[in-house]
Short mmCIF file of C-alpha atoms and ligand atoms in Angstrom, two decimals:
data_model
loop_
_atom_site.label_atom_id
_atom_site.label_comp_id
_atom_site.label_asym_id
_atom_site.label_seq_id
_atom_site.Cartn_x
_atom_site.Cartn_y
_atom_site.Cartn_z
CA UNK A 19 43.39 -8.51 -57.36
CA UNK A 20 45.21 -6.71 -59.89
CA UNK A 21 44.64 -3.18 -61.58
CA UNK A 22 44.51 -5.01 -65.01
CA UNK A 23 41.47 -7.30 -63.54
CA UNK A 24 39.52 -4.23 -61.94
CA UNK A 25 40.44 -2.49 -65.23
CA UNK A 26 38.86 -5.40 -67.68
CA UNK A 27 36.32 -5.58 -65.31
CA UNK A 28 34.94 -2.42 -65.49
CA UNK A 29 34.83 -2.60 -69.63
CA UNK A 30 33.00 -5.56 -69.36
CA UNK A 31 30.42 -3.70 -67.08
CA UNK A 32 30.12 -0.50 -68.97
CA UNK A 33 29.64 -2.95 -72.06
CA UNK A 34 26.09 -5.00 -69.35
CA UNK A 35 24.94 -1.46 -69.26
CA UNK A 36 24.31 -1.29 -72.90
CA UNK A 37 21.27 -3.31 -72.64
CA UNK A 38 20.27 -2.41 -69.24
CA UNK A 39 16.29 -1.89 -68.78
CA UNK A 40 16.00 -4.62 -72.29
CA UNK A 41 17.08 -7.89 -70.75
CA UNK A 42 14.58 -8.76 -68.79
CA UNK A 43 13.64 -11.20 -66.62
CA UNK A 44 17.68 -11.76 -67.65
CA UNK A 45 20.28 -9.75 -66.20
CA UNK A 46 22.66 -7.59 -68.18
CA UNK A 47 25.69 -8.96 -68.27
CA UNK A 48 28.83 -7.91 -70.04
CA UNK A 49 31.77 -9.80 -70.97
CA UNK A 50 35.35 -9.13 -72.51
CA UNK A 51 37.98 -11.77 -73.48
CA UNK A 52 41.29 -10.30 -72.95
CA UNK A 53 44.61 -11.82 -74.08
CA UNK A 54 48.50 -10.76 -73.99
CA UNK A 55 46.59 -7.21 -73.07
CA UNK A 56 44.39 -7.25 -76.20
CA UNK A 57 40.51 -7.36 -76.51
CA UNK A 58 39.61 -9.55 -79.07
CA UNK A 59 35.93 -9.65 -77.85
CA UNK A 60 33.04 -7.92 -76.46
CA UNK A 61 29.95 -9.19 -75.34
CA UNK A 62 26.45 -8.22 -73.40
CA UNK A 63 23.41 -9.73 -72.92
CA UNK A 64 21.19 -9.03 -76.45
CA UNK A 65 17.77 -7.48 -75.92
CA UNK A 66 15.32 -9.45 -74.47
CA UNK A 67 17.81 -11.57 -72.43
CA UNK A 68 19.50 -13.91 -75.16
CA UNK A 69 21.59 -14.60 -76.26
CA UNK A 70 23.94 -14.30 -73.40
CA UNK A 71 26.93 -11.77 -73.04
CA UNK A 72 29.22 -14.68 -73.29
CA UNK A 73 28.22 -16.22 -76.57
CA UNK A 74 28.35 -12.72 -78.49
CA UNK A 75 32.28 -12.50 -77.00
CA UNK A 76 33.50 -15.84 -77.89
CA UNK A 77 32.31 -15.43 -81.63
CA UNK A 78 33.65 -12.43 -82.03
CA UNK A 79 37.62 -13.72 -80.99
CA UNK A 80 37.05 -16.88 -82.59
CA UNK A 81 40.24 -19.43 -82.16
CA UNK A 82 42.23 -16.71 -80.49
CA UNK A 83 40.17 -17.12 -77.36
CA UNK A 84 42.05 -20.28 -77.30
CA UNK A 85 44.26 -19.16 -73.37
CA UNK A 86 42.35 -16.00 -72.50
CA UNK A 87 41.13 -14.72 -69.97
CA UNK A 88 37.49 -14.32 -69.92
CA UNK A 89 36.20 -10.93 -67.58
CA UNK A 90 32.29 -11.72 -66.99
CA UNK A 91 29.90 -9.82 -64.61
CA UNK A 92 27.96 -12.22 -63.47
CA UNK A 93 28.54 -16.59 -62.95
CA UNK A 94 28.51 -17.66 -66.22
CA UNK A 95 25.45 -20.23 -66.36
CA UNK A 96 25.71 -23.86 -66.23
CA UNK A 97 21.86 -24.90 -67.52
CA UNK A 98 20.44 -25.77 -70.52
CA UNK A 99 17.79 -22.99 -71.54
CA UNK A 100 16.78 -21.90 -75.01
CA UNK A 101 20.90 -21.55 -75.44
CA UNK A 102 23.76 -23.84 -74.28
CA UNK A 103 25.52 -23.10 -71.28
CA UNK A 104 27.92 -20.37 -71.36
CA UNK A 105 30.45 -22.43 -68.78
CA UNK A 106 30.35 -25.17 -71.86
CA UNK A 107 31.25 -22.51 -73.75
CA UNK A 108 34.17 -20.98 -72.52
CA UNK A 109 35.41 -24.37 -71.68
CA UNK A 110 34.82 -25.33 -75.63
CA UNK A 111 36.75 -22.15 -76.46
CA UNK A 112 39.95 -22.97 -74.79
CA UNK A 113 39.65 -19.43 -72.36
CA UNK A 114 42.34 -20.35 -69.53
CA UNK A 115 41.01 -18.07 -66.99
CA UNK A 116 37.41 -16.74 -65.68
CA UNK A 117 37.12 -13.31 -63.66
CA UNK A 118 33.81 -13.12 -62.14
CA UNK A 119 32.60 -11.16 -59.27
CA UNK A 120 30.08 -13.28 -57.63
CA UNK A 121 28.15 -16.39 -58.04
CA UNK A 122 24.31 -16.23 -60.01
CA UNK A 123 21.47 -16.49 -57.30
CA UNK A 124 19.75 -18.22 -59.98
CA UNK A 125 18.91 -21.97 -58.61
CA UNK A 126 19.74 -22.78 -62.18
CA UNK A 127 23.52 -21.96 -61.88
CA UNK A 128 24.37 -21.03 -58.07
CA UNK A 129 27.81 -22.17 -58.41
CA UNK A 130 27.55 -24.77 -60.69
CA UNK A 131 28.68 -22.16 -63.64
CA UNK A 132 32.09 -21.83 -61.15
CA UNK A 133 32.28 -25.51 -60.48
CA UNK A 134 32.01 -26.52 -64.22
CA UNK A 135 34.80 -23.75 -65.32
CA UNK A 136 37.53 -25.21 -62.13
CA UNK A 137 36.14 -28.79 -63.48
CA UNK A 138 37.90 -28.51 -66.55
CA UNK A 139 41.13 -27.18 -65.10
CA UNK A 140 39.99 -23.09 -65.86
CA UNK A 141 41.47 -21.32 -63.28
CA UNK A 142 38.44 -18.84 -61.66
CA UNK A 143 39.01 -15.11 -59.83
CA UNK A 144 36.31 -13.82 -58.11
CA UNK A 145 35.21 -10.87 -56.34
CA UNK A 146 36.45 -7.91 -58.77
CA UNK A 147 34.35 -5.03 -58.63
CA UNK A 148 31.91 -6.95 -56.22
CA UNK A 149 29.80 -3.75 -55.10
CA UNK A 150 29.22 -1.80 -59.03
CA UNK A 151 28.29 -5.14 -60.12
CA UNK A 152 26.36 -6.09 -57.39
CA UNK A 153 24.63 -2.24 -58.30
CA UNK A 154 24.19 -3.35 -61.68
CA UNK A 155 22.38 -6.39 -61.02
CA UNK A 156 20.21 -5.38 -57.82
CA UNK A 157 16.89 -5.70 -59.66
CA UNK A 158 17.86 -9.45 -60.75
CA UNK A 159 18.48 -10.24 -57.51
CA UNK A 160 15.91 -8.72 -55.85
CA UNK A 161 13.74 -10.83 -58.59
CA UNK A 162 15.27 -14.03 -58.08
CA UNK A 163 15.47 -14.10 -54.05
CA UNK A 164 12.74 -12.08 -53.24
CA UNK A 165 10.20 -12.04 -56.07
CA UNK A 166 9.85 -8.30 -56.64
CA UNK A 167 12.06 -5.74 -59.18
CA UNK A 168 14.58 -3.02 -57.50
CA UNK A 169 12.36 0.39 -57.19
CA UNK A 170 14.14 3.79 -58.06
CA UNK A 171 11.97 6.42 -56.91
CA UNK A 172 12.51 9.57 -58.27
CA UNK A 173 11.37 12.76 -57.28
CA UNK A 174 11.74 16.39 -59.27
CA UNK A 175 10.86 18.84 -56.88
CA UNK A 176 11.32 22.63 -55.47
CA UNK A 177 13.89 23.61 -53.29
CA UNK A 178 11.00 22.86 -50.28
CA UNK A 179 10.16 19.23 -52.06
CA UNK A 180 6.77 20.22 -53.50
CA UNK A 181 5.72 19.15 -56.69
CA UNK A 182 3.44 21.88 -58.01
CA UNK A 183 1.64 24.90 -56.67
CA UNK A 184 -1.13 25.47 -55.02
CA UNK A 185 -3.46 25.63 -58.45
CA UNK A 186 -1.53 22.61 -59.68
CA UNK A 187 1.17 24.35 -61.88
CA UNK A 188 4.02 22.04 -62.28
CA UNK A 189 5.73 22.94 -65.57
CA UNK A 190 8.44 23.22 -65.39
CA UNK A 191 10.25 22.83 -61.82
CA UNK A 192 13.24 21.62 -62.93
CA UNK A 193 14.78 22.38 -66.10
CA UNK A 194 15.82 20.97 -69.32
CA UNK A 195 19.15 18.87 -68.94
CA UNK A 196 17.26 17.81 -65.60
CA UNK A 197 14.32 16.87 -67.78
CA UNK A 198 16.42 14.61 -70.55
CA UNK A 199 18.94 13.24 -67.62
CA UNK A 200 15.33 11.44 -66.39
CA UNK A 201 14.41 10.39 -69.70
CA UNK A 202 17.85 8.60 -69.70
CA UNK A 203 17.07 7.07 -66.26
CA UNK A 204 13.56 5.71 -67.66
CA UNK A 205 15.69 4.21 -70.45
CA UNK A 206 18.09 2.02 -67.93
CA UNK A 207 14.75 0.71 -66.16
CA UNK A 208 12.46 -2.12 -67.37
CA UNK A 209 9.45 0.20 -66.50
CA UNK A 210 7.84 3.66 -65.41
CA UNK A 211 5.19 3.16 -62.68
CA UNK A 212 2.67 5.87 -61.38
CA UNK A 213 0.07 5.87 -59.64
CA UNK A 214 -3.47 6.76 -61.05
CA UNK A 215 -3.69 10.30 -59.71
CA UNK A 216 -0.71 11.21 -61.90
CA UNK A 217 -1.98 9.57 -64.64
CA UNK A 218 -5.10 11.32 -64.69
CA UNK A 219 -4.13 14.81 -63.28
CA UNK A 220 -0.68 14.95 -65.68
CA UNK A 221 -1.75 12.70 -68.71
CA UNK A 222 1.86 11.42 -69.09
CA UNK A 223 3.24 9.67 -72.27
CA UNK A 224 5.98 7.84 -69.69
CA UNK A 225 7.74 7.25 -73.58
CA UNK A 226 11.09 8.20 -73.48
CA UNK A 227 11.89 11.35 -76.76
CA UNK A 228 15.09 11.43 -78.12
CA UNK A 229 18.18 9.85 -76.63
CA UNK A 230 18.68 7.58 -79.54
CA UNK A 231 16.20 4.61 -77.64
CA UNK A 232 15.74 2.05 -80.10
CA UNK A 233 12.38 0.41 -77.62
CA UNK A 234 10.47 1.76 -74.75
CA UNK A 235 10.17 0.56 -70.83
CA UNK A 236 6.96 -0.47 -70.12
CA UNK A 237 4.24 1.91 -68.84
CA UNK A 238 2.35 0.82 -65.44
CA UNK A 239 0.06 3.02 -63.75
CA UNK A 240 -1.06 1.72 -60.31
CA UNK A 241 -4.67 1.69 -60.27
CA UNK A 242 -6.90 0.58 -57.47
CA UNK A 243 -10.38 1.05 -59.43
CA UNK A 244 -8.88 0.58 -63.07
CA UNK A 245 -10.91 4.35 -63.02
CA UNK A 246 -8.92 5.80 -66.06
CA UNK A 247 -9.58 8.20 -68.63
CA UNK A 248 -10.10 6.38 -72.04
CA UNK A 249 -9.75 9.73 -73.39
CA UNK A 250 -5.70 9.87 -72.55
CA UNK A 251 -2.20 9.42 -74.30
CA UNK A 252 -1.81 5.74 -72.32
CA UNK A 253 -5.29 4.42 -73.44
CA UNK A 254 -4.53 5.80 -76.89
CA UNK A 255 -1.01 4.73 -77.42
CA UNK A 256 -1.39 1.23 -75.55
CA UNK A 257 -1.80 -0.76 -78.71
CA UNK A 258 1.52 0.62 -79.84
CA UNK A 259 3.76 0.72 -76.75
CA UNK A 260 3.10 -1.43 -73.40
CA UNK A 261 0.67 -0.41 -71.15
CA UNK A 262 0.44 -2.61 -67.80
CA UNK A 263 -2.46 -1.48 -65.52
CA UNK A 264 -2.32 -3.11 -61.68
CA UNK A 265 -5.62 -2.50 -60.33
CA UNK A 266 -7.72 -4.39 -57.38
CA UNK A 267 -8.96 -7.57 -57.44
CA UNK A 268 -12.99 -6.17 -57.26
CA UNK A 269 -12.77 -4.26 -60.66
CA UNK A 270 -15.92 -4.71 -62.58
CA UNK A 271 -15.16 -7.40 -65.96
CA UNK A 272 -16.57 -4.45 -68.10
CA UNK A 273 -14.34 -2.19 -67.32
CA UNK A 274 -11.15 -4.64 -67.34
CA UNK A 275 -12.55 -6.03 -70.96
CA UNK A 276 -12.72 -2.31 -72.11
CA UNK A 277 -8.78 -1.91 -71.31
CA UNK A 278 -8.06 -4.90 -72.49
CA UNK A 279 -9.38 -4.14 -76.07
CA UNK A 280 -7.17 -0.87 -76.12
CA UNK A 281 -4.20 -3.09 -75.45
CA UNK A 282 -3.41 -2.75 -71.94
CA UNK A 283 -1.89 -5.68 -69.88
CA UNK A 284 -3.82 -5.88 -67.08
CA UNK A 285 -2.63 -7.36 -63.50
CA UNK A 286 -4.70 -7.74 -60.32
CA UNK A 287 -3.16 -7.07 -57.26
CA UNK A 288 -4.38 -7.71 -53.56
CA UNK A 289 -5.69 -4.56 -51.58
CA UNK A 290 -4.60 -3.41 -48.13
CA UNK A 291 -6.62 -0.98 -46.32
CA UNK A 292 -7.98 1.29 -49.48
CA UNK A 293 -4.68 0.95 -51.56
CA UNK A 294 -3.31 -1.23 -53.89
CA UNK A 295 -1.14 -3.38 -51.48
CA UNK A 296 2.51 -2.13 -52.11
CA UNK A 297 4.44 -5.23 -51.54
CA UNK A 298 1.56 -7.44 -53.79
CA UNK A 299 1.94 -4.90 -56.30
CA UNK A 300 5.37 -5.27 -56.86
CA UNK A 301 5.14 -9.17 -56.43
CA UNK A 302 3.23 -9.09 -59.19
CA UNK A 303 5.77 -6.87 -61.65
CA UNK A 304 8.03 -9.75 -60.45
CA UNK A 305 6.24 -12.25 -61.23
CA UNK A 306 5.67 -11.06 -64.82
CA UNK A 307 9.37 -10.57 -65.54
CA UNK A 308 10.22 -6.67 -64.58
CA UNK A 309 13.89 -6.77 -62.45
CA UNK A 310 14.13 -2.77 -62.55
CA UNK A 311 11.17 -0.63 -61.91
CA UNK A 312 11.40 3.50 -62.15
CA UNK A 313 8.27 5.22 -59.96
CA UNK A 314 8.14 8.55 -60.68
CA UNK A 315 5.54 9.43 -58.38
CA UNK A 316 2.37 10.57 -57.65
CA UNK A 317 3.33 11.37 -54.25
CA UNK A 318 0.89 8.57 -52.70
CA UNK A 319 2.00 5.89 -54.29
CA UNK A 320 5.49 7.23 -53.79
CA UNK A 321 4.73 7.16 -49.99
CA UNK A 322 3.26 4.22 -49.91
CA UNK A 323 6.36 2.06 -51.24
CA UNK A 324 8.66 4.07 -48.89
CA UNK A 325 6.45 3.43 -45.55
CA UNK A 326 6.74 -0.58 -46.38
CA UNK A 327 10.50 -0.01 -46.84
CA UNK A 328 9.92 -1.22 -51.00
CA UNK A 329 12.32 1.65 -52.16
CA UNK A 330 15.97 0.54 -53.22
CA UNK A 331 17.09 4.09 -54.71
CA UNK A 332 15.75 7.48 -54.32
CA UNK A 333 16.73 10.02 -57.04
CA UNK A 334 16.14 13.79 -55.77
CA UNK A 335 16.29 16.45 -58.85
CA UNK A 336 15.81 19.79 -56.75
CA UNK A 337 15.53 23.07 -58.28
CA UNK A 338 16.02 26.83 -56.95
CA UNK A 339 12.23 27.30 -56.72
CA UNK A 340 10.70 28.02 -53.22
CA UNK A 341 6.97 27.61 -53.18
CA UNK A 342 6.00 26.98 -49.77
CA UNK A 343 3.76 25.47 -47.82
CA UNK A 344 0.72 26.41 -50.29
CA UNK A 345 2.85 24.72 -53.00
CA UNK A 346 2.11 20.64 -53.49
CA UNK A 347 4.04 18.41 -50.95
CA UNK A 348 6.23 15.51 -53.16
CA UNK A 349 5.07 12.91 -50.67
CA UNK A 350 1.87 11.70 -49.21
CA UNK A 351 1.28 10.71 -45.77
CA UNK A 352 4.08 8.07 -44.60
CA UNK A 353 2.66 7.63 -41.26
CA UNK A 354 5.62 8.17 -38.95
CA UNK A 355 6.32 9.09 -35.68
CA UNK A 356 9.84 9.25 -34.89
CA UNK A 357 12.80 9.52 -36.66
CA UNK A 358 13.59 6.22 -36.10
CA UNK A 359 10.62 4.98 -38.08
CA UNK A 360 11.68 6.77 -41.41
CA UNK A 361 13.62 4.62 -44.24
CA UNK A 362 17.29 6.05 -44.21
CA UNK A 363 18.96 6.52 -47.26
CA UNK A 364 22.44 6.92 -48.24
CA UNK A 365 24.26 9.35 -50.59
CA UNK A 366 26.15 7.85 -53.68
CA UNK A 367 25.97 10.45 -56.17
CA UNK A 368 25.37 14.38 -57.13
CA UNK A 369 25.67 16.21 -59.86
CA UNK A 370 25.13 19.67 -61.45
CA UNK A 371 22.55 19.66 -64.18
CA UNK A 372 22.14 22.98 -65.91
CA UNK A 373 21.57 24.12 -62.05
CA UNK A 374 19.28 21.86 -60.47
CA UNK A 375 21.21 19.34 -58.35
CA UNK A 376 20.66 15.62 -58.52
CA UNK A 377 21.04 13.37 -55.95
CA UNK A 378 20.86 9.91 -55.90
CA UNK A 379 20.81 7.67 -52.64
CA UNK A 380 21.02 3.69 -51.60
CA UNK A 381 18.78 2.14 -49.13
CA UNK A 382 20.91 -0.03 -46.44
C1 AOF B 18 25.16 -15.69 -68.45
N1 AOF B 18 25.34 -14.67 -69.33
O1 AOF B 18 24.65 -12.87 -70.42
C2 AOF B 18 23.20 -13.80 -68.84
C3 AOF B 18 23.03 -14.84 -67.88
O2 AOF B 18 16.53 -18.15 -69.81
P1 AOF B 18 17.97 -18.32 -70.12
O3 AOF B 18 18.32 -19.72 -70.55
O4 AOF B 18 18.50 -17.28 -71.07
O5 AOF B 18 18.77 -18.14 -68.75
C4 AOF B 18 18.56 -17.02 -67.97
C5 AOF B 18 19.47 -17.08 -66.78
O6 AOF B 18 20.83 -17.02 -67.22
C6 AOF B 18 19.28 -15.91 -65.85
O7 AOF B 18 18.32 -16.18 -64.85
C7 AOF B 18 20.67 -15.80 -65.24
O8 AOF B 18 20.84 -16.77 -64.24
C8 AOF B 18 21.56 -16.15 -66.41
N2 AOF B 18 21.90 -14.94 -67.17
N3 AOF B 18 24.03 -15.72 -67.70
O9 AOF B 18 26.01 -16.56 -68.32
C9 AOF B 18 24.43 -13.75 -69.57
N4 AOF B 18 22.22 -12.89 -69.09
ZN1 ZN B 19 24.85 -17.99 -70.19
#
């Protein structure tokens, strides 16, 4: 594995990012063709999953693909969808070599993207950058082999992880950069989830202001009684913008028919206990296409992914703020015992903004 592969490699992932959060149910896959040491294309997955990274990078080096080396993050397919296969492709194209770093999990390909390139005499590297791409495409996976979207809990908080104060002051914890470095989270997720205490007590736009975002992630609020105010931004705005609402399975037609006229998507979800069942909740996001999901919170729902072990990345924004045990805890009730019982996260990233600290952390 050579510097110049890891090197091409990583260009063709910063290029997947681009669209990250507007490919779905597709992954977002970036490509570069690379010849003599000179790009002559760049390619990601377009918005809304097609066409595919591959296609957008062939047209743009034309006949000088002809003995390149193709650097793609994911398999490149081998089935017949709404577009050609990109293997096909590549192969048409005359590329001599294919740097991949894994196979697609997708039945559809699993290898057969590989097999086709080595078929036709393409000689095919894998494994370069294995683990950031493997990051990258988590929520893909996660869709594909286990039927649910990666969850990236966030969680702005005091220095002693409350939320608000005692009266229910919460603006602002954490400040500005802090504010707009979330906004640009929400923008590399398929979707903001809450859960319905948020949405009532906060009446949050979950839109994402500024940052140049050319569309939106779509809104869910996790409701058990679909119990809403009609009278908020979400109910307003969800003609305009998506609006999914997961509520139980025993919510009265009249009220579901009332949402449904303001726009909302509406998704019924099994219930455990009193709760929206976590793991049926985010079945159903699966199911309906989302691969990356961004919860910011109330602290119920929050808990209630973590205790069934349904949280892939935790991002802490702490401020200097101590406000004590009065003050609003970040997390609900989790149920646990020992320290052995608690999901364990690891540390893969801080940061300094404008002097609240962010921290980001991996499960397993
Ligand atoms: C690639 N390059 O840029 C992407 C790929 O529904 P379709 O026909 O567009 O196929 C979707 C599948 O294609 C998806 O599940 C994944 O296996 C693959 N995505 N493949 O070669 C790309 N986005
Ligand atoms: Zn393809």
């Amino acid at each position: 594995m050579s510097d110049t592969d890891r090197r091409h490699m990583a260009h063709a992932l910063s290029l997947g990012r681009r669209t990250m959060g507007r490919t779905w149910p597709n992954p977002a896959v970036g490509c570069v063709i690379v010849k003599d040491g000179r790009i002559l294309g760049r390619g990601w997955t377009q918005a809304g999953g097609r066409p595919h990274a591959e296609t957008q990078a062939l047209a743009q080096a034309g006949d000088a693909a002809r003995g390149a080396t193709a650097y793609v993050t994911l398999e490149p397919c081998a089935h017949h969808g709404k577009t050609p296969p990109c293997a096909d492709a590549l192969i048409a194209a005359g590329i001599a070599r294919v740097v991949a770093p894994f196979e697609d999990s997708d039945a559809r390909v699993a290898g057969q993207g590989f097999a086709r390139l080595r078929a036709a005499g393409i000689e095919v590297t894998t494994g370069i950058l294995a683990d950031a791409a493997g990051r990258d495409h988590q929520g893909f996976f996660l869709r594909v082999e286990q039927g649910r979207p990666m969850v990236t809990l966030k969680l702005a908080s005091s220095f002693d992880g409350r939320i608000a104060t005692a009266s229910g002051e919460s603006r602002w914890i954490t400040g500005e950069v802090a504010r707009r470095r979330v906004h640009l989270e929400r923008l590399t997720h398929d979707a903001v989830l809450v859960g319905a205490g948020t949405a009532r007590a906060d009446d949050p736009s979950l839109t994402v202001r500024g940052m140049g975002a050319v569309s939106q992630p779509v809104r869910v609020v996790a409701s058990r009684h679909l119990d809403l105010p009609l009278m908020s931004g979400l109910a307003r705005t969800a003609r305009d913008l998506p609006v999914w609402l997961c509520h139980g399975p025993d919510v009265p037609s009249a009220t579901r028919a009332t949402w449904k006229d303001l726009g909302a998507t509406l998704l019924s979800v099994p219930v455990r206990g009193r709760q929206l069942d976590p793991a049926g909740l985010l079945q159903a996001l699966g199911q309906a296409g989302l691969t990356r999901v961004y919860c910011e919170g109330g602290g119920q729902l929050a808990a209630t992914l973590l205790a069934a072990d349904l949280v892939d990345e935790l991002i802490g924004v702490t401020a200097g703020l101590a406000l004590g045990a009065e003050g609003r805890p970040s997390l609900g009730a989790m149920g646990i015992g020992r320290l052995d019982e608690a999901p364990r996260f690891r540390l893969i990233e801080t940061q300094d903004l404008g002097g609240d600290v962010l921290h980001r952390w991996a499960r397993g």
